[in-house]
Amino acid sequence: MALPLNYHWRSLFVRRATSMLTVLVIAAVVGVFSWMLGFAEALRSSLSVAADEDKIIVLKRGSTAESNSAIPVDEFNKLTQVSGIAAGEGIERLISPEMVVQVSLPRLRDGGETSANVCVRGVTAEALKVHDNVRLLGPFFSEGAQEVIVGRAAAEQFAGLDVGEEISLGYGNNRVYKVVGHFSADGGPLESEIWGYLPSLLNAYNRTMYSSASLCVAEGTDPRTVLEQIEGPAIQLTARTEKDYWQEQSQLIRVYLLLANVLVAIMSLAAMLSIANTMFSMVAGRTAEIAMLRTIGFRRNQILTGFMVEATLLSLLGGAMGCLGAAAWLQFVGNTKDMFGAQTFTILAFEIHLTPMIILLALLCVSLVGALGALLPALRAARLDVVTALREG
């Protein structure tokens, strides 16, 4: 018969100071770990929206991002020669010419103390058909007025983007545009942008060239054949599928995540050593108790399992506190986050949430860390010589 669970639970509080210190270390590790899991999941979720293999982004040859691309109108017009482009309702080819610039806006989460570059995209009505995940949450901008619509993520994280407010755009910020509506893009990168009428923004920024063109591949057409035509000698532009384009832009984010994972690994090692230290202390202070358990019939494997259970309980207690701490942090400090693209230097805004799956994964990982940290102390307890332990106790 195994030792009862409440016996292990009560044993944790015999040395309260040591146990509490270990719990706090574990809580700190799990708090950071669960926040990182939420952060990574939010990024993956956002980038997964921009992963359409049948949508192609066209740039000037040699350009690596929309922000450093400039396509003259005559070169853009060559795209009409490409076969395999999807047709839309009343449109022969679903091609959206677009212009991209940046505007610096204050962040809401720190009261405007810092700012970030938000993407301003000049589009036409065709953009809503090419970017079919974009849904209007209000009116579209009027082509005859200085109006813009704003992505929901951008409106939630930056000042001055509520409906009815005005924003200064254009060369020298000399044009005032009114925000007339918001839009969603299923949480994807476009939701971090401001959209206005393309000819109006071209004029405002003294531009004569487009930054990019987005087009949809016809059903049944291999996107590679369209890419080859665009990059071939007849057109000589650079083309990427939407998935490949955003993977290139998220390189900086992947480096950030790698560094964060290294930090969590170091903290996990510290938590493991802390648990091992606590369990060694428990074993040293309970030699007589362990010998008594052996004397009344408990086997070595039951003693070993018992100390592993105590370490797991300790870890779960710290893990629960860590998850609660992370949830409280997101609640009171804010769950909004933004990061720069590797080459565009515009932000990708998203929200971090602690989902049940993230909490479960964090608790499973901390249980494993606790079990590994307790293994050597538990083996020492299981191998104690009964006579020697009773004499020393």
mmCIF file of C-alpha atoms in Angstrom:
data_model
loop_
_atom_site.group_PDB
_atom_site.id
_atom_site.type_symbol
_atom_site.label_atom_id
_atom_site.label_comp_id
_atom_site.label_asym_id
_atom_site.label_seq_id
_atom_site.Cartn_x
_atom_site.Cartn_y
_atom_site.Cartn_z
ATOM 1 C CA MET A 1 0.000 0.000 0.000
ATOM 2 C CA ALA A 2 1.351 3.439 -0.952
ATOM 3 C CA LEU A 3 1.671 6.267 1.519
ATOM 4 C CA PRO A 4 -1.501 8.452 1.628
ATOM 5 C CA LEU A 5 -1.438 11.711 -0.321
ATOM 6 C CA ASN A 6 -2.303 13.865 2.700
ATOM 7 C CA TYR A 7 0.823 12.502 4.452
ATOM 8 C CA HIS A 8 2.973 13.941 1.652
ATOM 9 C CA TRP A 9 1.028 17.197 1.632
ATOM 10 C CA ARG A 10 1.525 17.747 5.384
ATOM 11 C CA SER A 11 5.204 16.867 5.080
ATOM 12 C CA LEU A 12 5.723 19.837 2.742
ATOM 13 C CA PHE A 13 4.915 22.247 5.558
ATOM 14 C CA VAL A 14 7.230 20.772 8.179
ATOM 15 C CA ARG A 15 9.969 23.099 6.888
ATOM 16 C CA ARG A 16 7.820 25.996 5.764
ATOM 17 C CA ALA A 17 10.568 28.504 5.025
ATOM 18 C CA THR A 18 12.481 26.153 2.726
ATOM 19 C CA SER A 19 9.336 24.934 1.004
ATOM 20 C CA MET A 20 7.993 28.453 0.512
ATOM 21 C CA LEU A 21 11.281 29.667 -0.953
ATOM 22 C CA THR A 22 11.231 26.787 -3.422
ATOM 23 C CA VAL A 23 7.601 27.481 -4.310
ATOM 24 C CA LEU A 24 8.440 31.121 -5.027
ATOM 25 C CA VAL A 25 11.337 30.132 -7.295
ATOM 26 C CA ILE A 26 9.087 27.707 -9.179
ATOM 27 C CA ALA A 27 6.323 30.326 -9.384
ATOM 28 C CA ALA A 28 8.730 32.817 -10.959
ATOM 29 C CA VAL A 29 9.849 30.265 -13.542
ATOM 30 C CA VAL A 30 6.319 29.169 -14.397
ATOM 31 C CA GLY A 31 5.097 32.773 -14.547
ATOM 32 C CA VAL A 32 7.730 33.662 -17.148
ATOM 33 C CA PHE A 33 7.313 30.343 -18.941
ATOM 34 C CA SER A 34 3.530 30.630 -19.261
ATOM 35 C CA TRP A 35 3.870 34.251 -20.437
ATOM 36 C CA MET A 36 6.359 33.101 -23.087
ATOM 37 C CA LEU A 37 4.024 30.317 -24.199
ATOM 38 C CA GLY A 38 1.208 32.841 -24.538
ATOM 39 C CA PHE A 39 3.487 35.213 -26.422
ATOM 40 C CA ALA A 40 4.627 32.515 -28.852
ATOM 41 C CA GLU A 41 1.084 31.285 -29.378
ATOM 42 C CA ALA A 42 -0.150 34.827 -30.088
ATOM 43 C CA LEU A 43 2.603 35.287 -32.681
ATOM 44 C CA ARG A 44 1.948 31.927 -34.305
ATOM 45 C CA SER A 45 -1.765 32.645 -34.417
ATOM 46 C CA SER A 46 -1.211 36.054 -35.994
ATOM 47 C CA LEU A 47 1.264 34.829 -38.612
ATOM 48 C CA SER A 48 -0.826 31.747 -39.423
ATOM 49 C CA VAL A 49 -3.518 34.085 -40.757
ATOM 50 C CA ALA A 50 -1.024 35.452 -43.301
ATOM 51 C CA ALA A 51 -0.095 32.078 -44.758
ATOM 52 C CA ASP A 52 -2.180 31.863 -47.913
ATOM 53 C CA GLU A 53 -0.185 29.965 -50.540
ATOM 54 C CA ASP A 54 -2.557 31.240 -53.242
ATOM 55 C CA LYS A 55 -1.915 34.894 -52.502
ATOM 56 C CA ILE A 56 1.215 36.462 -53.985
ATOM 57 C CA ILE A 57 2.958 39.662 -52.946
ATOM 58 C CA VAL A 58 4.896 41.406 -55.730
ATOM 59 C CA LEU A 59 7.812 43.743 -55.019
ATOM 60 C CA LYS A 60 10.368 45.678 -57.031
ATOM 61 C CA ARG A 61 13.199 43.379 -58.114
ATOM 62 C CA GLY A 62 15.834 43.226 -55.362
ATOM 63 C CA SER A 63 13.511 44.514 -52.654
ATOM 64 C CA THR A 64 13.058 42.539 -49.460
ATOM 65 C CA ALA A 65 9.954 44.246 -48.072
ATOM 66 C CA GLU A 66 7.132 46.546 -49.095
ATOM 67 C CA SER A 67 8.775 49.412 -47.203
ATOM 68 C CA ASN A 68 11.821 49.436 -49.523
ATOM 69 C CA SER A 69 10.019 48.598 -52.755
ATOM 70 C CA ALA A 70 8.894 51.035 -55.450
ATOM 71 C CA ILE A 71 7.122 49.704 -58.541
ATOM 72 C CA PRO A 72 6.568 52.197 -61.402
ATOM 73 C CA VAL A 73 3.081 52.150 -62.857
ATOM 74 C CA ASP A 74 4.299 50.829 -66.227
ATOM 75 C CA GLU A 75 5.950 47.846 -64.517
ATOM 76 C CA PHE A 76 2.817 47.214 -62.454
ATOM 77 C CA ASN A 77 0.752 47.178 -65.644
ATOM 78 C CA LYS A 78 2.875 44.267 -66.934
ATOM 79 C CA LEU A 79 1.188 42.071 -64.323
ATOM 80 C CA THR A 80 -1.884 42.011 -66.580
ATOM 81 C CA GLN A 81 0.167 39.733 -68.885
ATOM 82 C CA VAL A 82 0.420 37.048 -66.194
ATOM 83 C CA SER A 83 -1.802 34.027 -66.699
ATOM 84 C CA GLY A 84 -3.287 32.110 -63.793
ATOM 85 C CA ILE A 85 -4.552 35.109 -61.831
ATOM 86 C CA ALA A 86 -8.004 34.648 -60.313
ATOM 87 C CA ALA A 87 -10.945 36.700 -61.506
ATOM 88 C CA GLY A 88 -13.364 38.422 -59.152
ATOM 89 C CA GLU A 89 -16.917 39.671 -59.376
ATOM 90 C CA GLY A 90 -16.778 42.325 -62.068
ATOM 91 C CA ILE A 91 -12.968 42.172 -62.093
ATOM 92 C CA GLU A 92 -10.959 40.402 -64.789
ATOM 93 C CA ARG A 93 -7.914 39.920 -62.543
ATOM 94 C CA LEU A 94 -7.719 40.146 -58.750
ATOM 95 C CA ILE A 95 -4.707 42.444 -58.439
ATOM 96 C CA SER A 96 -4.438 45.088 -55.737
ATOM 97 C CA PRO A 97 -1.894 47.924 -56.182
ATOM 98 C CA GLU A 98 -0.751 49.155 -52.780
ATOM 99 C CA MET A 99 1.475 51.821 -51.255
ATOM 100 C CA VAL A 100 3.047 51.489 -47.815
ATOM 101 C CA VAL A 101 4.445 54.202 -45.538
ATOM 102 C CA GLN A 102 4.915 54.495 -41.780
ATOM 103 C CA VAL A 103 3.561 56.873 -39.193
ATOM 104 C CA SER A 104 4.798 57.121 -35.607
ATOM 105 C CA LEU A 105 1.998 56.847 -33.046
ATOM 106 C CA PRO A 106 2.058 56.788 -29.212
ATOM 107 C CA ARG A 107 1.311 53.515 -27.453
ATOM 108 C CA LEU A 108 -1.741 53.436 -25.183
ATOM 109 C CA ARG A 109 -0.320 50.895 -22.734
ATOM 110 C CA ASP A 110 2.302 53.300 -21.334
ATOM 111 C CA GLY A 111 0.232 56.452 -21.635
ATOM 112 C CA GLY A 112 2.003 57.626 -24.761
ATOM 113 C CA GLU A 113 5.535 57.636 -23.293
ATOM 114 C CA THR A 114 6.761 55.517 -26.211
ATOM 115 C CA SER A 115 5.787 55.366 -29.854
ATOM 116 C CA ALA A 116 5.961 52.798 -32.643
ATOM 117 C CA ASN A 117 5.836 52.848 -36.426
ATOM 118 C CA VAL A 118 2.394 51.864 -37.672
ATOM 119 C CA CYS A 119 1.950 50.851 -41.303
ATOM 120 C CA VAL A 120 -0.255 53.095 -43.454
ATOM 121 C CA ARG A 121 -1.431 51.271 -46.588
ATOM 122 C CA GLY A 122 -2.916 52.951 -49.603
ATOM 123 C CA VAL A 123 -5.434 50.658 -51.284
ATOM 124 C CA THR A 124 -8.380 50.625 -53.618
ATOM 125 C CA ALA A 125 -11.684 48.765 -53.286
ATOM 126 C CA GLU A 126 -10.021 45.749 -54.958
ATOM 127 C CA ALA A 127 -7.989 45.195 -51.777
ATOM 128 C CA LEU A 128 -11.068 43.901 -49.954
ATOM 129 C CA LYS A 129 -11.449 41.201 -52.616
ATOM 130 C CA VAL A 130 -7.769 40.207 -52.669
ATOM 131 C CA HIS A 131 -7.402 40.269 -48.872
ATOM 132 C CA ASP A 132 -10.594 38.327 -48.330
ATOM 133 C CA ASN A 133 -9.993 37.862 -44.584
ATOM 134 C CA VAL A 134 -10.460 41.613 -44.048
ATOM 135 C CA ARG A 135 -13.932 42.417 -42.711
ATOM 136 C CA LEU A 136 -15.230 45.922 -42.269
ATOM 137 C CA LEU A 137 -16.523 46.809 -38.789
ATOM 138 C CA GLY A 138 -17.945 50.096 -40.034
ATOM 139 C CA PRO A 139 -18.040 52.132 -43.242
ATOM 140 C CA PHE A 140 -15.276 51.986 -45.858
ATOM 141 C CA PHE A 141 -13.377 55.205 -46.530
ATOM 142 C CA SER A 142 -14.811 57.552 -49.116
ATOM 143 C CA GLU A 143 -12.664 57.949 -52.234
ATOM 144 C CA GLY A 144 -13.494 61.626 -52.422
ATOM 145 C CA ALA A 145 -12.594 62.535 -48.840
ATOM 146 C CA GLN A 146 -9.537 62.371 -46.621
ATOM 147 C CA GLU A 147 -10.666 59.352 -44.635
ATOM 148 C CA VAL A 148 -9.033 56.181 -43.349
ATOM 149 C CA ILE A 149 -10.085 52.931 -41.721
ATOM 150 C CA VAL A 150 -8.019 51.335 -38.963
ATOM 151 C CA GLY A 151 -7.265 47.714 -38.065
ATOM 152 C CA ARG A 152 -8.766 46.618 -34.768
ATOM 153 C CA ALA A 153 -5.400 45.659 -33.210
ATOM 154 C CA ALA A 154 -3.903 49.027 -34.113
ATOM 155 C CA ALA A 155 -6.923 50.894 -32.729
ATOM 156 C CA GLU A 156 -6.657 49.017 -29.413
ATOM 157 C CA GLN A 157 -2.945 49.682 -28.935
ATOM 158 C CA PHE A 158 -2.264 53.169 -30.331
ATOM 159 C CA ALA A 159 -3.677 56.584 -29.503
ATOM 160 C CA GLY A 160 -5.772 58.669 -31.846
ATOM 161 C CA LEU A 161 -7.297 55.827 -33.858
ATOM 162 C CA ASP A 162 -10.851 55.706 -32.532
ATOM 163 C CA VAL A 163 -13.676 56.356 -34.966
ATOM 164 C CA GLY A 164 -14.193 60.099 -35.373
ATOM 165 C CA GLU A 165 -10.624 61.039 -34.415
ATOM 166 C CA GLU A 166 -8.223 62.658 -36.858
ATOM 167 C CA ILE A 167 -4.678 61.673 -37.784
ATOM 168 C CA SER A 168 -2.018 63.718 -39.552
ATOM 169 C CA LEU A 169 -0.523 61.945 -42.553
ATOM 170 C CA GLY A 170 1.301 62.933 -45.710
ATOM 171 C CA TYR A 171 4.673 64.499 -46.435
ATOM 172 C CA GLY A 172 5.350 66.694 -43.398
ATOM 173 C CA ASN A 173 2.137 65.446 -41.765
ATOM 174 C CA ASN A 174 0.333 68.216 -43.630
ATOM 175 C CA ARG A 175 -2.841 66.281 -44.425
ATOM 176 C CA VAL A 176 -5.506 65.511 -41.833
ATOM 177 C CA TYR A 177 -7.433 62.262 -42.316
ATOM 178 C CA LYS A 178 -10.507 61.264 -40.345
ATOM 179 C CA VAL A 179 -10.924 57.736 -38.957
ATOM 180 C CA VAL A 180 -14.318 56.569 -40.218
ATOM 181 C CA GLY A 181 -14.263 52.892 -39.312
ATOM 182 C CA HIS A 182 -12.355 49.861 -38.092
ATOM 183 C CA PHE A 183 -11.710 46.483 -39.686
ATOM 184 C CA SER A 184 -10.611 43.032 -38.586
ATOM 185 C CA ALA A 185 -8.275 40.628 -40.353
ATOM 186 C CA ASP A 186 -8.695 37.550 -38.128
ATOM 187 C CA GLY A 187 -5.845 38.842 -35.946
ATOM 188 C CA GLY A 188 -3.340 38.794 -38.832
ATOM 189 C CA PRO A 189 -0.660 41.388 -39.671
ATOM 190 C CA LEU A 190 -3.066 43.563 -41.709
ATOM 191 C CA GLU A 191 -5.034 44.234 -38.520
ATOM 192 C CA SER A 192 -2.094 46.337 -37.291
ATOM 193 C CA GLU A 193 -2.440 48.789 -40.187
ATOM 194 C CA ILE A 194 -4.219 51.978 -41.278
ATOM 195 C CA TRP A 195 -5.859 51.903 -44.721
ATOM 196 C CA GLY A 196 -6.642 54.892 -46.911
ATOM 197 C CA TYR A 197 -7.519 55.545 -50.548
ATOM 198 C CA LEU A 198 -4.465 54.851 -52.715
ATOM 199 C CA PRO A 199 -4.539 57.919 -55.041
ATOM 200 C CA SER A 200 -5.138 60.224 -52.079
ATOM 201 C CA LEU A 201 -2.181 58.830 -50.097
ATOM 202 C CA LEU A 202 0.080 58.798 -53.184
ATOM 203 C CA ASN A 203 -0.643 62.480 -53.582
ATOM 204 C CA ALA A 204 -0.221 63.197 -49.873
ATOM 205 C CA TYR A 205 3.251 61.613 -49.814
ATOM 206 C CA ASN A 206 4.319 62.923 -53.244
ATOM 207 C CA ARG A 207 4.653 59.354 -54.521
ATOM 208 C CA THR A 208 4.235 58.193 -58.089
ATOM 209 C CA MET A 209 5.053 54.513 -57.595
ATOM 210 C CA TYR A 210 3.408 51.636 -55.795
ATOM 211 C CA SER A 211 5.152 49.756 -52.978
ATOM 212 C CA SER A 212 3.704 46.380 -53.887
ATOM 213 C CA ALA A 213 0.922 44.492 -55.551
ATOM 214 C CA SER A 214 -1.082 41.647 -54.059
ATOM 215 C CA LEU A 215 -2.786 39.156 -56.331
ATOM 216 C CA CYS A 216 -4.782 35.949 -56.024
ATOM 217 C CA VAL A 217 -3.892 32.780 -57.916
ATOM 218 C CA ALA A 218 -6.756 31.145 -59.814
ATOM 219 C CA GLU A 219 -8.124 27.901 -58.413
ATOM 220 C CA GLY A 220 -6.282 24.898 -59.824
ATOM 221 C CA THR A 221 -3.232 26.946 -60.832
ATOM 222 C CA ASP A 222 0.148 26.098 -59.339
ATOM 223 C CA PRO A 223 1.389 29.307 -57.612
ATOM 224 C CA ARG A 224 4.939 28.456 -58.738
ATOM 225 C CA THR A 225 3.988 29.000 -62.372
ATOM 226 C CA VAL A 226 2.702 32.485 -61.509
ATOM 227 C CA LEU A 227 5.863 33.256 -59.509
ATOM 228 C CA GLU A 228 8.027 32.167 -62.468
ATOM 229 C CA GLN A 229 6.145 34.446 -64.858
ATOM 230 C CA ILE A 230 6.446 37.482 -62.566
ATOM 231 C CA GLU A 231 10.169 36.932 -61.949
ATOM 232 C CA GLY A 232 10.834 36.009 -65.592
ATOM 233 C CA PRO A 233 12.412 38.229 -68.277
ATOM 234 C CA ALA A 234 9.100 39.686 -69.462
ATOM 235 C CA ILE A 235 8.180 41.303 -66.128
ATOM 236 C CA GLN A 236 11.305 41.132 -63.891
ATOM 237 C CA LEU A 237 9.708 41.774 -60.515
ATOM 238 C CA THR A 238 10.170 39.909 -57.226
ATOM 239 C CA ALA A 239 7.311 37.726 -56.020
ATOM 240 C CA ARG A 240 6.663 35.743 -52.845
ATOM 241 C CA THR A 241 3.699 33.778 -51.622
ATOM 242 C CA GLU A 242 2.091 35.461 -48.636
ATOM 243 C CA LYS A 243 3.364 32.645 -46.375
ATOM 244 C CA ASP A 244 6.990 33.005 -47.514
ATOM 245 C CA TYR A 245 6.867 36.803 -47.311
ATOM 246 C CA TRP A 246 5.722 36.867 -43.682
ATOM 247 C CA GLN A 247 8.139 34.113 -42.685
ATOM 248 C CA GLU A 248 10.960 36.337 -43.915
ATOM 249 C CA GLN A 249 9.560 39.332 -42.037
ATOM 250 C CA SER A 250 9.297 37.364 -38.763
ATOM 251 C CA GLN A 251 12.989 36.370 -38.583
ATOM 252 C CA LEU A 252 13.671 38.934 -35.853
ATOM 253 C CA ILE A 253 10.747 37.624 -33.851
ATOM 254 C CA ARG A 254 12.085 34.050 -34.060
ATOM 255 C CA VAL A 255 15.461 35.226 -32.703
ATOM 256 C CA TYR A 256 13.637 36.960 -29.854
ATOM 257 C CA LEU A 257 11.766 33.753 -29.041
ATOM 258 C CA LEU A 258 14.980 31.711 -29.145
ATOM 259 C CA LEU A 259 16.661 34.016 -26.616
ATOM 260 C CA ALA A 260 13.583 33.887 -24.410
ATOM 261 C CA ASN A 261 13.601 30.081 -24.528
ATOM 262 C CA VAL A 262 17.253 30.058 -23.435
ATOM 263 C CA LEU A 263 16.317 32.295 -20.504
ATOM 264 C CA VAL A 264 13.469 29.972 -19.505
ATOM 265 C CA ALA A 265 15.802 26.947 -19.748
ATOM 266 C CA ILE A 266 18.282 28.611 -17.376
ATOM 267 C CA MET A 267 15.489 29.490 -14.948
ATOM 268 C CA SER A 268 14.163 25.913 -15.133
ATOM 269 C CA LEU A 269 17.609 24.613 -14.193
ATOM 270 C CA ALA A 270 17.628 26.961 -11.199
ATOM 271 C CA ALA A 271 14.171 25.692 -10.198
ATOM 272 C CA MET A 272 15.348 22.092 -10.507
ATOM 273 C CA LEU A 273 18.364 22.762 -8.256
ATOM 274 C CA SER A 274 16.116 24.531 -5.763
ATOM 275 C CA ILE A 275 13.763 21.549 -5.636
ATOM 276 C CA ALA A 276 16.705 19.159 -5.252
ATOM 277 C CA ASN A 277 18.084 21.243 -2.381
ATOM 278 C CA THR A 278 14.698 21.283 -0.641
ATOM 279 C CA MET A 279 14.210 17.541 -1.028
ATOM 280 C CA PHE A 280 17.743 16.764 0.171
ATOM 281 C CA SER A 281 16.976 18.891 3.224
ATOM 282 C CA MET A 282 13.750 16.967 3.812
ATOM 283 C CA VAL A 283 15.492 13.611 3.524
ATOM 284 C CA ALA A 284 18.252 14.695 5.935
ATOM 285 C CA GLY A 285 15.714 15.836 8.489
ATOM 286 C CA ARG A 286 13.499 12.749 8.258
ATOM 287 C CA THR A 287 15.933 9.838 8.397
ATOM 288 C CA ALA A 288 14.305 8.400 11.519
ATOM 289 C CA GLU A 289 10.867 8.787 9.967
ATOM 290 C CA ILE A 290 12.019 7.033 6.794
ATOM 291 C CA ALA A 291 13.563 4.221 8.830
ATOM 292 C CA MET A 292 10.321 3.823 10.768
ATOM 293 C CA LEU A 293 8.347 3.583 7.521
ATOM 294 C CA ARG A 294 10.727 0.868 6.315
ATOM 295 C CA THR A 295 10.386 -0.943 9.649
ATOM 296 C CA ILE A 296 6.587 -1.109 9.474
ATOM 297 C CA GLY A 297 6.696 -2.559 5.969
ATOM 298 C CA PHE A 298 6.979 0.167 3.344
ATOM 299 C CA ARG A 299 9.355 -0.862 0.554
ATOM 300 C CA ARG A 300 12.161 1.174 -1.021
ATOM 301 C CA ASN A 301 10.194 1.910 -4.199
ATOM 302 C CA GLN A 302 7.295 3.256 -2.090
ATOM 303 C CA ILE A 303 9.680 5.571 -0.215
ATOM 304 C CA LEU A 304 11.158 6.747 -3.530
ATOM 305 C CA THR A 305 7.706 7.299 -5.022
ATOM 306 C CA GLY A 306 6.615 9.176 -1.919
ATOM 307 C CA PHE A 307 9.395 11.763 -2.176
ATOM 308 C CA MET A 308 8.751 12.129 -5.905
ATOM 309 C CA VAL A 309 5.096 12.813 -5.137
ATOM 310 C CA GLU A 310 6.073 15.455 -2.571
ATOM 311 C CA ALA A 311 8.305 17.179 -5.131
ATOM 312 C CA THR A 312 5.514 17.077 -7.708
ATOM 313 C CA LEU A 313 3.048 18.590 -5.231
ATOM 314 C CA LEU A 314 5.580 21.301 -4.424
ATOM 315 C CA SER A 315 6.044 21.983 -8.124
ATOM 316 C CA LEU A 316 2.318 22.085 -8.846
ATOM 317 C CA LEU A 317 1.796 24.515 -5.960
ATOM 318 C CA GLY A 318 4.497 26.798 -7.383
ATOM 319 C CA GLY A 319 3.151 26.270 -10.895
ATOM 320 C CA ALA A 320 -0.358 27.293 -9.890
ATOM 321 C CA MET A 321 0.994 30.420 -8.205
ATOM 322 C CA GLY A 322 3.069 31.198 -11.314
ATOM 323 C CA CYS A 323 0.068 30.873 -13.643
ATOM 324 C CA LEU A 324 -2.022 33.071 -11.356
ATOM 325 C CA GLY A 325 0.796 35.615 -11.270
ATOM 326 C CA ALA A 326 1.082 35.648 -15.062
ATOM 327 C CA ALA A 327 -2.690 36.015 -15.437
ATOM 328 C CA ALA A 328 -2.710 38.900 -12.926
ATOM 329 C CA TRP A 329 0.171 40.572 -14.774
ATOM 330 C CA LEU A 330 -1.701 40.392 -18.090
ATOM 331 C CA GLN A 331 -4.870 41.633 -16.433
ATOM 332 C CA PHE A 332 -3.430 44.651 -14.636
ATOM 333 C CA VAL A 333 -0.426 45.591 -16.785
ATOM 334 C CA GLY A 334 -2.049 44.683 -20.094
ATOM 335 C CA ASN A 335 -1.961 41.824 -22.562
ATOM 336 C CA THR A 336 -1.239 43.925 -25.635
ATOM 337 C CA LYS A 337 2.142 43.550 -27.297
ATOM 338 C CA ASP A 338 3.759 44.665 -30.515
ATOM 339 C CA MET A 339 6.979 43.767 -32.294
ATOM 340 C CA PHE A 340 8.899 45.142 -35.232
ATOM 341 C CA GLY A 341 9.235 43.252 -38.491
ATOM 342 C CA ALA A 342 12.787 42.267 -39.474
ATOM 343 C CA GLN A 343 12.932 44.572 -42.494
ATOM 344 C CA THR A 344 9.788 46.686 -42.529
ATOM 345 C CA PHE A 345 10.345 48.301 -39.078
ATOM 346 C CA THR A 346 6.595 48.538 -38.747
ATOM 347 C CA ILE A 347 4.868 46.877 -35.853
ATOM 348 C CA LEU A 348 2.878 43.678 -35.636
ATOM 349 C CA ALA A 349 0.317 44.139 -32.845
ATOM 350 C CA PHE A 350 -1.260 41.211 -31.010
ATOM 351 C CA GLU A 351 -2.757 40.154 -27.682
ATOM 352 C CA ILE A 352 -1.394 37.548 -25.273
ATOM 353 C CA HIS A 353 -3.881 35.159 -23.640
ATOM 354 C CA LEU A 354 -3.299 32.349 -21.147
ATOM 355 C CA THR A 355 -5.420 29.594 -22.612
ATOM 356 C CA PRO A 356 -6.300 26.385 -20.705
ATOM 357 C CA MET A 357 -3.894 24.497 -22.982
ATOM 358 C CA ILE A 358 -1.026 26.857 -22.075
ATOM 359 C CA ILE A 359 -1.748 26.480 -18.345
ATOM 360 C CA LEU A 360 -1.914 22.691 -18.687
ATOM 361 C CA LEU A 361 1.373 22.601 -20.613
ATOM 362 C CA ALA A 362 3.078 24.850 -18.040
ATOM 363 C CA LEU A 363 1.925 22.614 -15.158
ATOM 364 C CA LEU A 364 3.014 19.449 -16.971
ATOM 365 C CA CYS A 365 6.457 20.923 -17.641
ATOM 366 C CA VAL A 366 6.932 22.099 -14.057
ATOM 367 C CA SER A 367 5.847 18.669 -12.781
ATOM 368 C CA LEU A 368 8.545 17.099 -14.936
ATOM 369 C CA VAL A 369 11.115 19.600 -13.651
ATOM 370 C CA GLY A 370 10.059 18.825 -10.078
ATOM 371 C CA ALA A 371 10.298 15.070 -10.606
ATOM 372 C CA LEU A 372 13.775 15.373 -12.151
ATOM 373 C CA GLY A 373 14.940 17.651 -9.341
ATOM 374 C CA ALA A 374 13.690 15.186 -6.692
ATOM 375 C CA LEU A 375 15.121 12.059 -8.267
ATOM 376 C CA LEU A 376 18.515 12.001 -6.476
ATOM 377 C CA PRO A 377 17.148 12.967 -3.022
ATOM 378 C CA ALA A 378 14.389 10.355 -3.410
ATOM 379 C CA LEU A 379 16.935 7.669 -4.338
ATOM 380 C CA ARG A 380 18.999 8.616 -1.290
ATOM 381 C CA ALA A 381 15.928 8.289 0.907
ATOM 382 C CA ALA A 382 15.031 4.911 -0.570
ATOM 383 C CA ARG A 383 18.546 3.541 -0.023
ATOM 384 C CA LEU A 384 18.905 4.585 3.640
ATOM 385 C CA ASP A 385 20.079 1.786 5.909
ATOM 386 C CA VAL A 386 17.311 1.221 8.455
ATOM 387 C CA VAL A 387 19.527 0.403 11.464
ATOM 388 C CA THR A 388 21.907 3.306 10.828
ATOM 389 C CA ALA A 389 19.028 5.728 10.276
ATOM 390 C CA LEU A 390 17.309 4.677 13.533
ATOM 391 C CA ARG A 391 20.559 5.047 15.450
ATOM 392 C CA GLU A 392 21.249 8.512 13.982
ATOM 393 C CA GLY A 393 17.634 9.588 14.450
#
